[in-house]
Tab-separated table of C-alpha atoms in Angstrom:
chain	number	residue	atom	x	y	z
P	1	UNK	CA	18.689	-12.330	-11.023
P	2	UNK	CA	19.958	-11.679	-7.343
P	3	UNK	CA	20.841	-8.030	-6.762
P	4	UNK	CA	24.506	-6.965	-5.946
P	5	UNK	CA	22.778	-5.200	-2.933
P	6	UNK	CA	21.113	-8.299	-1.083
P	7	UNK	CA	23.253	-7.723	2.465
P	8	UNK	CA	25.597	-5.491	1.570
P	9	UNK	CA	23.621	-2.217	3.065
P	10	UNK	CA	20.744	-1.930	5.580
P	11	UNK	CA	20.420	1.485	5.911
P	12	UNK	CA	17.014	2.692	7.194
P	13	UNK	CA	13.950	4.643	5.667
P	14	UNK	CA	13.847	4.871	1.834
P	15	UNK	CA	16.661	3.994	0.368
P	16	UNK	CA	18.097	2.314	-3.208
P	17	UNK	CA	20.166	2.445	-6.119
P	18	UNK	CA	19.869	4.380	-9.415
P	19	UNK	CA	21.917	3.772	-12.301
P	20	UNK	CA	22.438	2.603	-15.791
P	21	UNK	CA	23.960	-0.546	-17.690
P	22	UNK	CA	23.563	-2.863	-20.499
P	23	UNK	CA	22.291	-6.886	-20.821
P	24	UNK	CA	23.746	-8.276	-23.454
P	25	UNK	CA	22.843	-12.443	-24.745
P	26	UNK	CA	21.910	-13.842	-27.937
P	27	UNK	CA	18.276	-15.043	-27.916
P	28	UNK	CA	17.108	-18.452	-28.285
P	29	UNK	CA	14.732	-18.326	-31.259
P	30	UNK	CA	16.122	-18.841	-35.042
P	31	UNK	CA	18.919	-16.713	-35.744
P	32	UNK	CA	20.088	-16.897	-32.425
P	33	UNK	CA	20.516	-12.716	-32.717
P	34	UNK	CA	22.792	-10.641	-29.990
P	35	UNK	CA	20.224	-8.973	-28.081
P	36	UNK	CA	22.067	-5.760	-26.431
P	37	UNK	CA	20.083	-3.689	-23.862
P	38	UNK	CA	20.531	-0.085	-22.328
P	39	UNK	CA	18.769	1.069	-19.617
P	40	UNK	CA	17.856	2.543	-16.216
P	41	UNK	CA	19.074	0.168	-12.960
P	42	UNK	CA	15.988	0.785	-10.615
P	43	UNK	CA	16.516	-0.619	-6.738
P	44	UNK	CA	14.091	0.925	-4.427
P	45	UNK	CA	13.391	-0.018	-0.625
P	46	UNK	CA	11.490	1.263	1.926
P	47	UNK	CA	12.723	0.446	5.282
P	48	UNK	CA	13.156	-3.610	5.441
P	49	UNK	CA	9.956	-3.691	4.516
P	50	UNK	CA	8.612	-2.884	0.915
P	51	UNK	CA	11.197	-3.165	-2.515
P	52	UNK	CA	10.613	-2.374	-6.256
P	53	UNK	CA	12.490	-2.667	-9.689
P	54	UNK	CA	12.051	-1.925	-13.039
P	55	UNK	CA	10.481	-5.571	-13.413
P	56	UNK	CA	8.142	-5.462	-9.831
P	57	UNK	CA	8.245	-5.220	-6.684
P	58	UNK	CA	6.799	-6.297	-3.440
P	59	UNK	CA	6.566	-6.396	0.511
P	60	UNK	CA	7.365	-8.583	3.296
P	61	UNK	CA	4.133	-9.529	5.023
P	62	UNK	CA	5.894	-11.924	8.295
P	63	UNK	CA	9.597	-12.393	9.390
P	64	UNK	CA	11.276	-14.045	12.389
P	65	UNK	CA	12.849	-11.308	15.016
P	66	UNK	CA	16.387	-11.071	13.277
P	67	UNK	CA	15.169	-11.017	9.800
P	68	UNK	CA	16.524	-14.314	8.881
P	69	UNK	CA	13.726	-16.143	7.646
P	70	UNK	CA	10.965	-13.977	5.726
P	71	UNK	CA	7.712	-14.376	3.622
P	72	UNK	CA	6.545	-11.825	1.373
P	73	UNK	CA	4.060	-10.978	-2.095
P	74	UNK	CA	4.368	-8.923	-5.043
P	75	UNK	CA	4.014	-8.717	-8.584
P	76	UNK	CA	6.504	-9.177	-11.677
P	77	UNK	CA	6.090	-8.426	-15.140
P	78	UNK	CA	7.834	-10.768	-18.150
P	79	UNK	CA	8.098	-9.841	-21.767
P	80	UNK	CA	6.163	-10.744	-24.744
P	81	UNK	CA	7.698	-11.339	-28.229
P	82	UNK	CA	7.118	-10.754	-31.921
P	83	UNK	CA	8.324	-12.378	-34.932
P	84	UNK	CA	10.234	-9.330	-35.815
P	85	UNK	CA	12.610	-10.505	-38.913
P	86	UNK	CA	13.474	-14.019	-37.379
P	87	UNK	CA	12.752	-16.226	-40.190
P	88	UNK	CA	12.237	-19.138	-37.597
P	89	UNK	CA	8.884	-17.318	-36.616
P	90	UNK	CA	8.301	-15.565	-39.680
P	91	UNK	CA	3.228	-15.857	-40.038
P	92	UNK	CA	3.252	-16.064	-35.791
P	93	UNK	CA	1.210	-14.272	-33.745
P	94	UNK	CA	2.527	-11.944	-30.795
P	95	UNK	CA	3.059	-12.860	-27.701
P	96	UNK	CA	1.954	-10.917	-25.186
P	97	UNK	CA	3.772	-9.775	-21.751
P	98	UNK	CA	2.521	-11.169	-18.614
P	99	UNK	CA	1.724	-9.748	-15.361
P	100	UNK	CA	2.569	-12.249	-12.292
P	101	UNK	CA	1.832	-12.529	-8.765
P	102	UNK	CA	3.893	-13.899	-6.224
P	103	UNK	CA	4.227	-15.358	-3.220
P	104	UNK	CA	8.065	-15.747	-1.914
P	105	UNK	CA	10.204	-17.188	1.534
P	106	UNK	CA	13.729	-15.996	1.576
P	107	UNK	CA	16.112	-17.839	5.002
P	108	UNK	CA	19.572	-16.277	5.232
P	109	UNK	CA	21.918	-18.008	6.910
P	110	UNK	CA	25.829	-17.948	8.037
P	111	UNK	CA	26.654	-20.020	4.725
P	112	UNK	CA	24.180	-19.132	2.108
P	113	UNK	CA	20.837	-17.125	1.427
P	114	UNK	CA	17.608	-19.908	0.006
P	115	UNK	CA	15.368	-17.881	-1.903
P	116	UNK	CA	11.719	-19.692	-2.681
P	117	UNK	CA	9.078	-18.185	-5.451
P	118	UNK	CA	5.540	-19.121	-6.485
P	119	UNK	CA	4.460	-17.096	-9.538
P	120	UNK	CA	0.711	-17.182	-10.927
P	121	UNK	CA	-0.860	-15.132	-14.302
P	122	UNK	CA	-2.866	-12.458	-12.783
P	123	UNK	CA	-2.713	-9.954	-16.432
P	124	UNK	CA	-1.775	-10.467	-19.839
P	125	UNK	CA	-1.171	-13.386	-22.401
P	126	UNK	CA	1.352	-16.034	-20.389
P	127	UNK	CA	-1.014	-17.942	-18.387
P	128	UNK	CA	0.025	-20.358	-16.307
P	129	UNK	CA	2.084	-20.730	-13.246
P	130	UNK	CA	6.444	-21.035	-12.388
P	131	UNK	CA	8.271	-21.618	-9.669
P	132	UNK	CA	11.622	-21.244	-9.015
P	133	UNK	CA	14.400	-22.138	-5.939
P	134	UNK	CA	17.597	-20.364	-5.889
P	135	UNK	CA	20.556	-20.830	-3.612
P	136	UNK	CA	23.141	-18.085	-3.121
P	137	UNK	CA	26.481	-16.435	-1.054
P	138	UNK	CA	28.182	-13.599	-0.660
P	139	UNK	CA	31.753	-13.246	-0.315
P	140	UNK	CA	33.502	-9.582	0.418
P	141	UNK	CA	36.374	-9.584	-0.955
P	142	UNK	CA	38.330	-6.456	1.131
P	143	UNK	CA	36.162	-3.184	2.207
P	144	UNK	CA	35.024	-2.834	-1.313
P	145	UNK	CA	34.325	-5.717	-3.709
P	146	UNK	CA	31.421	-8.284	-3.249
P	147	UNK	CA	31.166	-11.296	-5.357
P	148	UNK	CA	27.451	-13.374	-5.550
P	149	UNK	CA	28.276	-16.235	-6.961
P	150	UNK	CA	24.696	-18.230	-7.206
P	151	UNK	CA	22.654	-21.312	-9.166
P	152	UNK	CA	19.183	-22.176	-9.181
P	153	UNK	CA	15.926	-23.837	-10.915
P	154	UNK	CA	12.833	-22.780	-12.488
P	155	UNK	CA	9.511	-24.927	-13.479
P	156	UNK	CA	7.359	-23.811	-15.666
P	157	UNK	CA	3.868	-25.250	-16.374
P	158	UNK	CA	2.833	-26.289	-19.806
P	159	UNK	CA	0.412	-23.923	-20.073
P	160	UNK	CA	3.176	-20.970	-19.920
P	161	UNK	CA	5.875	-23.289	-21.773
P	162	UNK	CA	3.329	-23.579	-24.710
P	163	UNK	CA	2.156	-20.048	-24.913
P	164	UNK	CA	5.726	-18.760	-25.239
P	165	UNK	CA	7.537	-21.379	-27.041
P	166	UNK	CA	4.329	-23.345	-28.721
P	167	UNK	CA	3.276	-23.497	-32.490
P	168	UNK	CA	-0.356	-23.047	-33.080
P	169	UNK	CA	-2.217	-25.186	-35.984
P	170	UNK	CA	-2.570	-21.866	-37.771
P	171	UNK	CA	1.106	-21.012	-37.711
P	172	UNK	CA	2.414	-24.262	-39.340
P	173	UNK	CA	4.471	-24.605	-42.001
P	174	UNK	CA	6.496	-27.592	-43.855
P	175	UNK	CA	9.478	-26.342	-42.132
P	176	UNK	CA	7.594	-25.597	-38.536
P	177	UNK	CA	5.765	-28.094	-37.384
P	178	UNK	CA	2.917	-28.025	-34.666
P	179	UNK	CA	4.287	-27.901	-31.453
P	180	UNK	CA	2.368	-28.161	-28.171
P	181	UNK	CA	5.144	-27.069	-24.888
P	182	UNK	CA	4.395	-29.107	-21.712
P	183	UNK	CA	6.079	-28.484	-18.236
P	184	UNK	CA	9.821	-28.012	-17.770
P	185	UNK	CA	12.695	-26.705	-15.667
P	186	UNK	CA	15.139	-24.667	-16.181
P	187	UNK	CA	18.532	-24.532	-14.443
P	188	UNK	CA	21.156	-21.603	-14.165
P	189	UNK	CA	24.226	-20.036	-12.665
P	190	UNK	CA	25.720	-17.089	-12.046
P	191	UNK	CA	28.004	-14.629	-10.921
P	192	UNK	CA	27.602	-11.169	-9.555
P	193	UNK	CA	29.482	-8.901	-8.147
P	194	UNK	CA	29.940	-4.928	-6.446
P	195	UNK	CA	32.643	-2.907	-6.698
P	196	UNK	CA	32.166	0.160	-4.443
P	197	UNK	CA	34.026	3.223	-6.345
P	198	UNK	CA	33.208	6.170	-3.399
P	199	UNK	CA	30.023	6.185	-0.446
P	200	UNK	CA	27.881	6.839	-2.781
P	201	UNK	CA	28.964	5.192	-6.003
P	202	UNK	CA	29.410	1.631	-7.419
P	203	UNK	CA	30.045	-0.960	-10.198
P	204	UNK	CA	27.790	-3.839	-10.569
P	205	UNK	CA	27.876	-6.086	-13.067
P	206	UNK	CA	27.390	-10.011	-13.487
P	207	UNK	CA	27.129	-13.449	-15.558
P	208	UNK	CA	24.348	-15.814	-16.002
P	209	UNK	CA	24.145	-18.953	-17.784
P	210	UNK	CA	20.920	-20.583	-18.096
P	211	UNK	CA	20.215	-24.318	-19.766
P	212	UNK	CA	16.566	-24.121	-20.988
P	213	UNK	CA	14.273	-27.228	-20.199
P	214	UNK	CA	13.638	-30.083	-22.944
P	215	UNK	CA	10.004	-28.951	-23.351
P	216	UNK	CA	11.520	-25.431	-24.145
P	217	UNK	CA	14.974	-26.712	-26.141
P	218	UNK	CA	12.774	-28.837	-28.298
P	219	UNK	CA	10.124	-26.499	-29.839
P	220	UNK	CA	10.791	-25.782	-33.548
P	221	UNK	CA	11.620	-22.105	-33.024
P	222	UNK	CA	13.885	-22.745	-30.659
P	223	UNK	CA	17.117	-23.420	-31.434
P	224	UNK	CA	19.734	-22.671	-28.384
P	225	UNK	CA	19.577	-24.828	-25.300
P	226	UNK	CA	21.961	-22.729	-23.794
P	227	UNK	CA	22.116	-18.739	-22.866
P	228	UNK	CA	24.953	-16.544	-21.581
P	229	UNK	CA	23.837	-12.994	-20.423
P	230	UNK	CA	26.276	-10.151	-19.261
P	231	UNK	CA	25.250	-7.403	-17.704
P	232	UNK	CA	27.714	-4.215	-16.298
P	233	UNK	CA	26.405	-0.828	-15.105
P	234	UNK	CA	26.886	1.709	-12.446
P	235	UNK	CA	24.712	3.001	-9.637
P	236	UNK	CA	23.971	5.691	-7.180
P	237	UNK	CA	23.052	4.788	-3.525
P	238	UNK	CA	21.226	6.909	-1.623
C-alpha cells in the first residue's frame, strides 16, 4: 500500500506520522468473513535516508543527486493464518508468518512515481520469493487534500502460492481436495488520499481492490477472486 506521505513532506532529521485507523475487507477463504482491524499507524523516517512501519522497514543504500531515482533494502513481515471457525479449512495446519527481505528501485518523475520490489523468505513458514511493480501519482487538490490514485502487480512463486493457499495430502477431505498452488500474479488498484486538518494533524484514508491470481482463485479454500479493503485513520506529524 503506498503511503499518503510519499512527497507530500520532506522535512529533515527524524521525522513521521503516528496515528490510529481501521482496515476493513472480507477475507478470501470460506465464509468470506468481514475482517475489521484497529490499530496503531506507524510512519517513521530518518532523514531521506532510513524508513520503518508497523510491517518493516528499510534504507536507501544509492540515489541519483536529486533523489529521483533510488535503490534501497529492508525487511517486511506477512501474516500467517489459522483455521479459526472457517469451515472451508476446518483439520488444517497453521500457517505461519513470514519474514522477507527486499531489495527495491523507486524513479519519481513529473507524471508518476515507478516503484520496483524483489522479496525473498529469510524467517518463518512462507518460503519462496514475490515481486511486485507498482505505478503511482499524486494530485493536490488545493493547500490541503492529496489524492494517490495507484495500480500495480504482484508474482508470487509457487512455492509461496502453495504454502498459503495449498492443501496438503493430510488435510484432504471429500469436500477439499488436494491442491498443489503454482506461480501467479496478482493485480490491484487503489485510491489514497490526505486531508491535512491543522500543521500537525491529518486524515488519511484509502481503497484497494485487488483480483487474486488463478493459481490463488482456484485453490479449494479459496473462494473470492476479488477483495475490497478500506482503510481511514488519523495521524500526527512530527
Amino acid at each position: 500500500m503506498l503511503a499518503p506521505t510519499q512527497g507530500i513532506e520532506k522535512p529533515s532529521g527524524f521525522h513521521g506520522r503516528l496515528g490510529a485507523g481501521f482496515f476493513t475487507a472480507k477475507r478470501i477463504f470460506g465464509d468470506n468473513h468481514l475482517l475489521v482491524n484497529v490499530g496503531p499507524v506507524i510512519l517513521l523516517r530518518y532523514e531521506d535516508i532510513a524508513y520503518w512501519s508497523l510491517t518493516g522497514g528499510g534504507v536507501w543504500i544509492a540515489q541519483t543527486a536529486d533523489h529521483s531515482l533510488r535503490f534501497g533494502a529492508g525487511i517486511r513481515s506477512r501474516a500467517g493464518w489459522n483455521p479459526g471457525f472457517d469451515p472451508y479449512r476446518q483439520g488444517m495446519a497453521d500457517r505461519d508468518g513470514t519474514i522477507d527481505g527486499y531489495l527495491n528501485a523507486v524513479w519519481n518523475t513529473s507524471l508518476m512515481t515507478v516503484g520496483a520490489h524483489y522479496y525473498h523468505h529469510v524467517l518463518g513458514g512462507g518460503k519462496g520469493d514475490t515481486a511486485s511493480l507498482r505505478i503511482s501519482r499524486r494530485f493536490a487538490l488545493g493547500e490541503d487534500l492529496w489524492l494517490i490514485p495507484s495500480t500495480g502487480a504482484e508474482w508470487q512463486s509457487g512455492e509461496r502460492v502453495d504454502y498459503y493457499y495449498g492443501v496438503r495430502p493430510a488435510e484432504v477431505l471429500p469436500t477439499r481436495p488436494a491442491y498443489a498452488g503454482t506461480r501467479t500474479i496478482n493485480a490491484d488498484i487503489g485510491l489514497a488520499g490526505l486531508y491535512r486538518l491543522s500543521r500537525s494533524w491529518s486524515l488519511i484514508g484509502g481503497v484497494f481492490e485487488t483480483r487474486y491470481g488463478d493459481s490463488i482463485a482456484e485453490s479449494p479454500i479459496v473462494t473470492m477472486r476479488y477483495q475490497t479493503l478500506y482503510f481511514l485513520g488519523a495521524g500526527w506529524t512530527f
